[in-house]
């Protein structure tokens, strides 16, 4: 594999808690934007635990759906959940997709490109494996301006620790997450009829413990940072983030908006 992922992956269950429950929600408006036509062969690049792949599988008129991801634990988790013979999962590199040219009728990517070491190479690969006339589409979080739950953790941590300030800076400047970057990448890749959109979901937590639990796991950059802290620093951070979560109210449910950029284009004949 040629391109490294910058996302710390450990277990499928960990990803489900950290992001899978939200990627399933985002998959719905993203698929409505990206579309899918009867009889198509669809590739889901960076499929994770299969949020978009399994949504696609609800379309009985699709011929085949393939999910590919860099993280073996996520592919194992998705494969265990699959019973559809049209659906396949495999480990692979977005920067060197293991398919011949013009294999798929639609190539989609949900919340992956900002964690690829060479995102423009990944976009070129997505275009390469799409047949002429096919749609290539992707979506990523607006990490700086539209990801409230993430910013709450990052801003609080950065106020306590300069190292966390670097973590926040990386999160807010990841490739493809700033305004216009996805559209520019699609045009540079030679895709035609490029369209963009902003997609929004709500991230809903039952309590602070529900919000905090992913940071105690082993998946994602937030958990990776928390694991570096000693017990005293970890409890200090937890208490500060809890105060931000409570925000003058009793513990209980919270709902935060999460906005994603989306883009799609057509492979010219």
CSV table of C-alpha atoms in Angstrom, one decimal:
chain,number,residue,atom,x,y,z
A,1,UNK,CA,0.0,0.0,0.0
A,2,UNK,CA,1.4,3.4,-1.0
A,3,UNK,CA,-0.7,6.0,0.9
A,4,UNK,CA,-0.9,6.0,4.7
A,5,UNK,CA,-4.1,6.9,6.5
A,6,UNK,CA,-3.8,9.6,9.2
A,7,UNK,CA,-6.7,8.1,11.1
A,8,UNK,CA,-5.9,5.9,14.1
A,9,UNK,CA,-8.0,2.7,13.6
A,10,UNK,CA,-8.3,0.0,16.3
A,11,UNK,CA,-11.7,-1.8,16.3
A,12,UNK,CA,-14.9,-1.7,14.4
A,13,UNK,CA,-16.8,-1.3,17.6
A,14,UNK,CA,-14.6,1.6,18.6
A,15,UNK,CA,-15.2,3.3,15.2
A,16,UNK,CA,-19.0,2.8,15.6
A,17,UNK,CA,-18.9,4.7,18.9
A,18,UNK,CA,-16.6,7.4,17.7
A,19,UNK,CA,-18.0,8.1,14.2
A,20,UNK,CA,-20.1,5.2,12.7
A,21,UNK,CA,-23.3,6.3,14.4
A,22,UNK,CA,-22.9,9.7,12.8
A,23,UNK,CA,-21.6,8.6,9.4
A,24,UNK,CA,-24.8,6.5,9.0
A,25,UNK,CA,-26.8,9.7,9.5
A,26,UNK,CA,-24.7,11.7,7.0
A,27,UNK,CA,-24.9,8.8,4.5
A,28,UNK,CA,-28.6,9.6,3.9
A,29,UNK,CA,-28.3,13.2,2.6
A,30,UNK,CA,-25.0,12.4,0.9
A,31,UNK,CA,-26.5,9.6,-1.1
A,32,UNK,CA,-29.5,11.8,-2.0
A,33,UNK,CA,-27.0,14.3,-3.3
A,34,UNK,CA,-24.6,11.8,-5.1
A,35,UNK,CA,-27.4,9.7,-6.5
A,36,UNK,CA,-27.4,6.1,-7.7
A,37,UNK,CA,-29.1,4.6,-10.8
A,38,UNK,CA,-30.6,1.2,-11.4
A,39,UNK,CA,-28.1,-1.5,-12.6
A,40,UNK,CA,-25.0,0.4,-11.4
A,41,UNK,CA,-21.8,-1.0,-9.9
A,42,UNK,CA,-20.9,1.3,-7.0
A,43,UNK,CA,-17.6,1.7,-5.1
A,44,UNK,CA,-17.5,3.1,-1.6
A,45,UNK,CA,-13.9,4.4,-0.9
A,46,UNK,CA,-13.0,4.6,2.7
A,47,UNK,CA,-16.1,2.6,3.7
A,48,UNK,CA,-15.2,2.3,7.4
A,49,UNK,CA,-17.7,-0.1,9.0
A,50,UNK,CA,-20.0,0.2,6.1
A,51,UNK,CA,-22.4,3.1,6.8
A,52,UNK,CA,-22.7,4.1,3.1
A,53,UNK,CA,-22.3,0.6,1.7
A,54,UNK,CA,-25.2,-0.8,3.7
A,55,UNK,CA,-27.4,2.2,2.8
A,56,UNK,CA,-26.6,1.5,-0.8
A,57,UNK,CA,-27.5,-2.2,-0.3
A,58,UNK,CA,-31.1,-1.1,0.5
A,59,UNK,CA,-31.4,-0.3,-3.2
A,60,UNK,CA,-32.4,-3.7,-4.6
A,61,UNK,CA,-31.8,-2.4,-8.2
A,62,UNK,CA,-28.1,-1.9,-7.9
A,63,UNK,CA,-25.9,-4.6,-9.5
A,64,UNK,CA,-22.9,-4.6,-7.1
A,65,UNK,CA,-21.6,-2.6,-4.3
A,66,UNK,CA,-17.9,-2.7,-3.1
A,67,UNK,CA,-16.6,-1.1,0.1
A,68,UNK,CA,-12.9,-0.6,0.5
A,69,UNK,CA,-11.0,0.7,3.5
A,70,UNK,CA,-7.4,1.0,4.7
A,71,UNK,CA,-8.2,-0.4,8.2
A,72,UNK,CA,-8.5,-4.2,8.4
A,73,UNK,CA,-10.5,-4.0,11.7
A,74,UNK,CA,-13.2,-2.0,10.0
A,75,UNK,CA,-13.4,-4.3,7.0
A,76,UNK,CA,-13.6,-7.3,9.3
A,77,UNK,CA,-16.4,-5.6,11.2
A,78,UNK,CA,-18.3,-4.7,8.0
A,79,UNK,CA,-17.9,-8.2,6.5
A,80,UNK,CA,-19.3,-9.8,9.7
A,81,UNK,CA,-22.4,-7.6,9.3
A,82,UNK,CA,-23.0,-8.4,5.6
A,83,UNK,CA,-25.4,-11.0,4.2
A,84,UNK,CA,-26.0,-9.4,0.8
A,85,UNK,CA,-24.3,-11.3,-2.1
A,86,UNK,CA,-24.1,-8.1,-4.1
A,87,UNK,CA,-21.9,-6.5,-1.4
A,88,UNK,CA,-18.2,-7.1,-0.9
A,89,UNK,CA,-15.6,-5.6,1.4
A,90,UNK,CA,-11.9,-5.5,1.0
A,91,UNK,CA,-8.8,-3.9,2.5
A,92,UNK,CA,-7.2,-1.4,0.2
A,93,UNK,CA,-5.5,1.9,-0.4
A,94,UNK,CA,-7.4,4.9,-1.7
A,95,UNK,CA,-4.2,6.1,-3.3
A,96,UNK,CA,-3.8,2.9,-5.3
A,97,UNK,CA,-7.2,1.3,-5.8
A,98,UNK,CA,-6.9,-2.4,-6.7
A,99,UNK,CA,-9.3,-2.2,-9.7
A,100,UNK,CA,-8.9,-1.8,-13.5
A,101,UNK,CA,-9.7,1.5,-15.2
A,102,UNK,CA,-13.4,2.3,-15.8
A,103,UNK,CA,-14.7,-0.5,-13.5
A,104,UNK,CA,-17.5,1.4,-11.7
A,105,UNK,CA,-20.6,3.4,-12.6
A,106,UNK,CA,-20.4,5.5,-9.4
A,107,UNK,CA,-17.5,6.1,-7.0
A,108,UNK,CA,-18.4,7.6,-3.7
A,109,UNK,CA,-16.4,8.6,-0.6
A,110,UNK,CA,-17.9,9.4,2.8
A,111,UNK,CA,-15.7,11.1,5.5
A,112,UNK,CA,-12.4,9.7,4.1
A,113,UNK,CA,-10.5,12.2,2.0
A,114,UNK,CA,-9.4,14.4,4.9
A,115,UNK,CA,-7.6,11.4,6.5
A,116,UNK,CA,-5.6,10.5,3.4
A,117,UNK,CA,-1.9,11.4,3.2
A,118,UNK,CA,-2.2,12.2,-0.5
A,119,UNK,CA,-5.8,13.3,-1.1
A,120,UNK,CA,-5.3,14.5,-4.7
A,121,UNK,CA,-3.9,11.2,-5.6
A,122,UNK,CA,-6.9,9.5,-4.0
A,123,UNK,CA,-9.2,11.7,-6.1
A,124,UNK,CA,-7.3,10.8,-9.2
A,125,UNK,CA,-7.7,7.1,-8.4
A,126,UNK,CA,-11.4,7.5,-7.8
A,127,UNK,CA,-11.7,9.1,-11.2
A,128,UNK,CA,-9.5,6.4,-12.8
A,129,UNK,CA,-11.7,3.5,-11.7
A,130,UNK,CA,-14.9,5.3,-12.8
A,131,UNK,CA,-16.2,4.7,-16.3
A,132,UNK,CA,-16.8,7.6,-18.7
A,133,UNK,CA,-20.1,9.2,-17.7
A,134,UNK,CA,-19.9,8.0,-14.2
A,135,UNK,CA,-20.4,10.2,-11.1
A,136,UNK,CA,-17.6,10.6,-8.6
A,137,UNK,CA,-18.7,12.2,-5.3
A,138,UNK,CA,-17.3,12.8,-1.8
A,139,UNK,CA,-18.2,14.5,1.5
A,140,UNK,CA,-16.1,15.6,4.5
A,141,UNK,CA,-16.9,17.5,7.7
A,142,UNK,CA,-16.5,21.3,7.8
A,143,UNK,CA,-14.1,20.7,10.7
A,144,UNK,CA,-13.4,24.4,11.5
A,145,UNK,CA,-16.8,26.0,11.0
A,146,UNK,CA,-19.4,23.3,11.2
A,147,UNK,CA,-18.4,20.6,13.6
A,148,UNK,CA,-19.7,21.7,17.0
A,149,UNK,CA,-19.2,18.5,19.0
A,150,UNK,CA,-15.6,18.2,17.8
A,151,UNK,CA,-14.7,21.9,18.4
A,152,UNK,CA,-16.1,21.7,21.9
A,153,UNK,CA,-13.5,19.0,22.8
A,154,UNK,CA,-10.7,20.6,20.8
A,155,UNK,CA,-11.2,24.2,22.0
A,156,UNK,CA,-11.3,23.0,25.6
A,157,UNK,CA,-8.3,20.8,25.3
A,158,UNK,CA,-6.3,23.6,23.6
A,159,UNK,CA,-7.1,26.0,26.4
A,160,UNK,CA,-5.4,23.6,28.8
A,161,UNK,CA,-2.5,22.2,26.8
A,162,UNK,CA,-0.4,23.6,24.0
A,163,UNK,CA,0.0,20.1,22.5
A,164,UNK,CA,-3.8,20.0,22.1
A,165,UNK,CA,-3.5,23.3,20.3
A,166,UNK,CA,-1.5,21.5,17.7
A,167,UNK,CA,-4.1,18.8,17.6
A,168,UNK,CA,-6.8,21.4,17.0
A,169,UNK,CA,-4.7,23.1,14.3
A,170,UNK,CA,-4.3,19.8,12.4
A,171,UNK,CA,-8.1,19.1,12.7
A,172,UNK,CA,-9.0,22.5,11.3
A,173,UNK,CA,-6.5,22.4,8.4
A,174,UNK,CA,-6.9,18.9,7.2
A,175,UNK,CA,-7.0,18.7,3.4
A,176,UNK,CA,-10.4,19.0,1.7
A,177,UNK,CA,-12.1,20.4,4.9
A,178,UNK,CA,-11.9,24.1,4.1
A,179,UNK,CA,-14.3,26.1,1.8
A,180,UNK,CA,-13.8,25.4,-1.9
A,181,UNK,CA,-11.1,22.7,-1.5
A,182,UNK,CA,-13.3,19.8,-2.6
A,183,UNK,CA,-14.5,21.7,-5.6
A,184,UNK,CA,-11.0,22.7,-6.6
A,185,UNK,CA,-9.8,19.1,-6.3
A,186,UNK,CA,-12.6,17.8,-8.5
A,187,UNK,CA,-11.9,20.4,-11.2
A,188,UNK,CA,-8.1,19.7,-11.0
A,189,UNK,CA,-8.9,16.0,-11.5
A,190,UNK,CA,-10.6,16.9,-14.8
A,191,UNK,CA,-14.2,16.0,-13.7
A,192,UNK,CA,-17.0,17.8,-15.5
A,193,UNK,CA,-20.3,19.3,-14.3
A,194,UNK,CA,-19.0,19.8,-10.8
A,195,UNK,CA,-21.6,20.6,-8.2
A,196,UNK,CA,-21.2,21.3,-4.5
A,197,UNK,CA,-23.5,21.3,-1.5
A,198,UNK,CA,-23.5,21.6,2.3
A,199,UNK,CA,-25.1,18.7,4.2
A,200,UNK,CA,-26.2,18.8,7.8
A,201,UNK,CA,-27.1,16.3,10.5
A,202,UNK,CA,-27.6,16.5,14.3
A,203,UNK,CA,-25.2,14.6,16.6
A,204,UNK,CA,-27.3,13.6,19.6
A,205,UNK,CA,-25.9,12.4,22.9
A,206,UNK,CA,-27.9,11.0,25.8
A,207,UNK,CA,-25.5,12.3,28.4
A,208,UNK,CA,-22.0,13.6,29.0
A,209,UNK,CA,-20.7,10.0,29.5
A,210,UNK,CA,-22.1,9.2,26.0
A,211,UNK,CA,-20.2,12.2,24.6
A,212,UNK,CA,-17.0,11.4,26.4
A,213,UNK,CA,-16.9,7.6,25.9
A,214,UNK,CA,-15.3,7.8,22.4
A,215,UNK,CA,-12.3,9.7,23.8
A,216,UNK,CA,-11.6,6.9,26.2
A,217,UNK,CA,-11.3,4.4,23.3
A,218,UNK,CA,-8.6,3.8,20.7
A,219,UNK,CA,-10.1,5.2,17.4
A,220,UNK,CA,-9.7,8.6,16.0
A,221,UNK,CA,-7.3,11.6,16.8
A,222,UNK,CA,-9.2,12.7,19.9
A,223,UNK,CA,-8.8,9.3,21.6
A,224,UNK,CA,-5.2,9.1,20.4
A,225,UNK,CA,-4.5,12.4,22.2
A,226,UNK,CA,-6.3,11.5,25.4
A,227,UNK,CA,-4.3,8.3,25.6
A,228,UNK,CA,-1.1,10.3,25.9
A,229,UNK,CA,-2.2,12.1,29.1
A,230,UNK,CA,-1.5,10.9,32.6
A,231,UNK,CA,-4.4,10.3,35.0
A,232,UNK,CA,-4.3,13.8,36.5
A,233,UNK,CA,-4.3,15.6,33.1
A,234,UNK,CA,-7.0,13.3,31.8
A,235,UNK,CA,-9.3,14.0,34.7
A,236,UNK,CA,-8.6,17.8,34.4
A,237,UNK,CA,-9.5,17.6,30.7
A,238,UNK,CA,-12.6,15.5,31.4
A,239,UNK,CA,-13.9,18.0,34.0
A,240,UNK,CA,-13.3,20.9,31.7
A,241,UNK,CA,-15.0,19.3,28.8
A,242,UNK,CA,-17.9,18.2,31.0
A,243,UNK,CA,-18.4,21.8,32.1
A,244,UNK,CA,-18.6,22.8,28.4
A,245,UNK,CA,-21.1,20.0,27.7
A,246,UNK,CA,-23.3,20.9,30.7
A,247,UNK,CA,-23.1,24.6,29.7
A,248,UNK,CA,-25.2,25.8,32.7
A,249,UNK,CA,-27.7,23.0,32.6
A,250,UNK,CA,-28.1,19.6,34.2
A,251,UNK,CA,-26.5,16.6,32.6
A,252,UNK,CA,-28.7,14.9,30.0
A,253,UNK,CA,-29.3,14.9,26.2
A,254,UNK,CA,-27.6,17.3,23.9
A,255,UNK,CA,-27.9,17.9,20.2
A,256,UNK,CA,-25.2,19.5,18.1
A,257,UNK,CA,-25.3,20.4,14.4
A,258,UNK,CA,-22.6,18.9,12.1
A,259,UNK,CA,-22.1,20.3,8.6
A,260,UNK,CA,-20.2,18.6,5.8
A,261,UNK,CA,-19.0,19.8,2.5
A,262,UNK,CA,-20.0,17.7,-0.5
A,263,UNK,CA,-19.0,17.6,-4.2
A,264,UNK,CA,-19.8,15.5,-7.3
A,265,UNK,CA,-18.7,15.5,-10.9
A,266,UNK,CA,-18.9,13.5,-14.0
A,267,UNK,CA,-16.1,11.6,-15.8
A,268,UNK,CA,-15.9,13.0,-19.3
A,269,UNK,CA,-16.4,10.6,-22.2
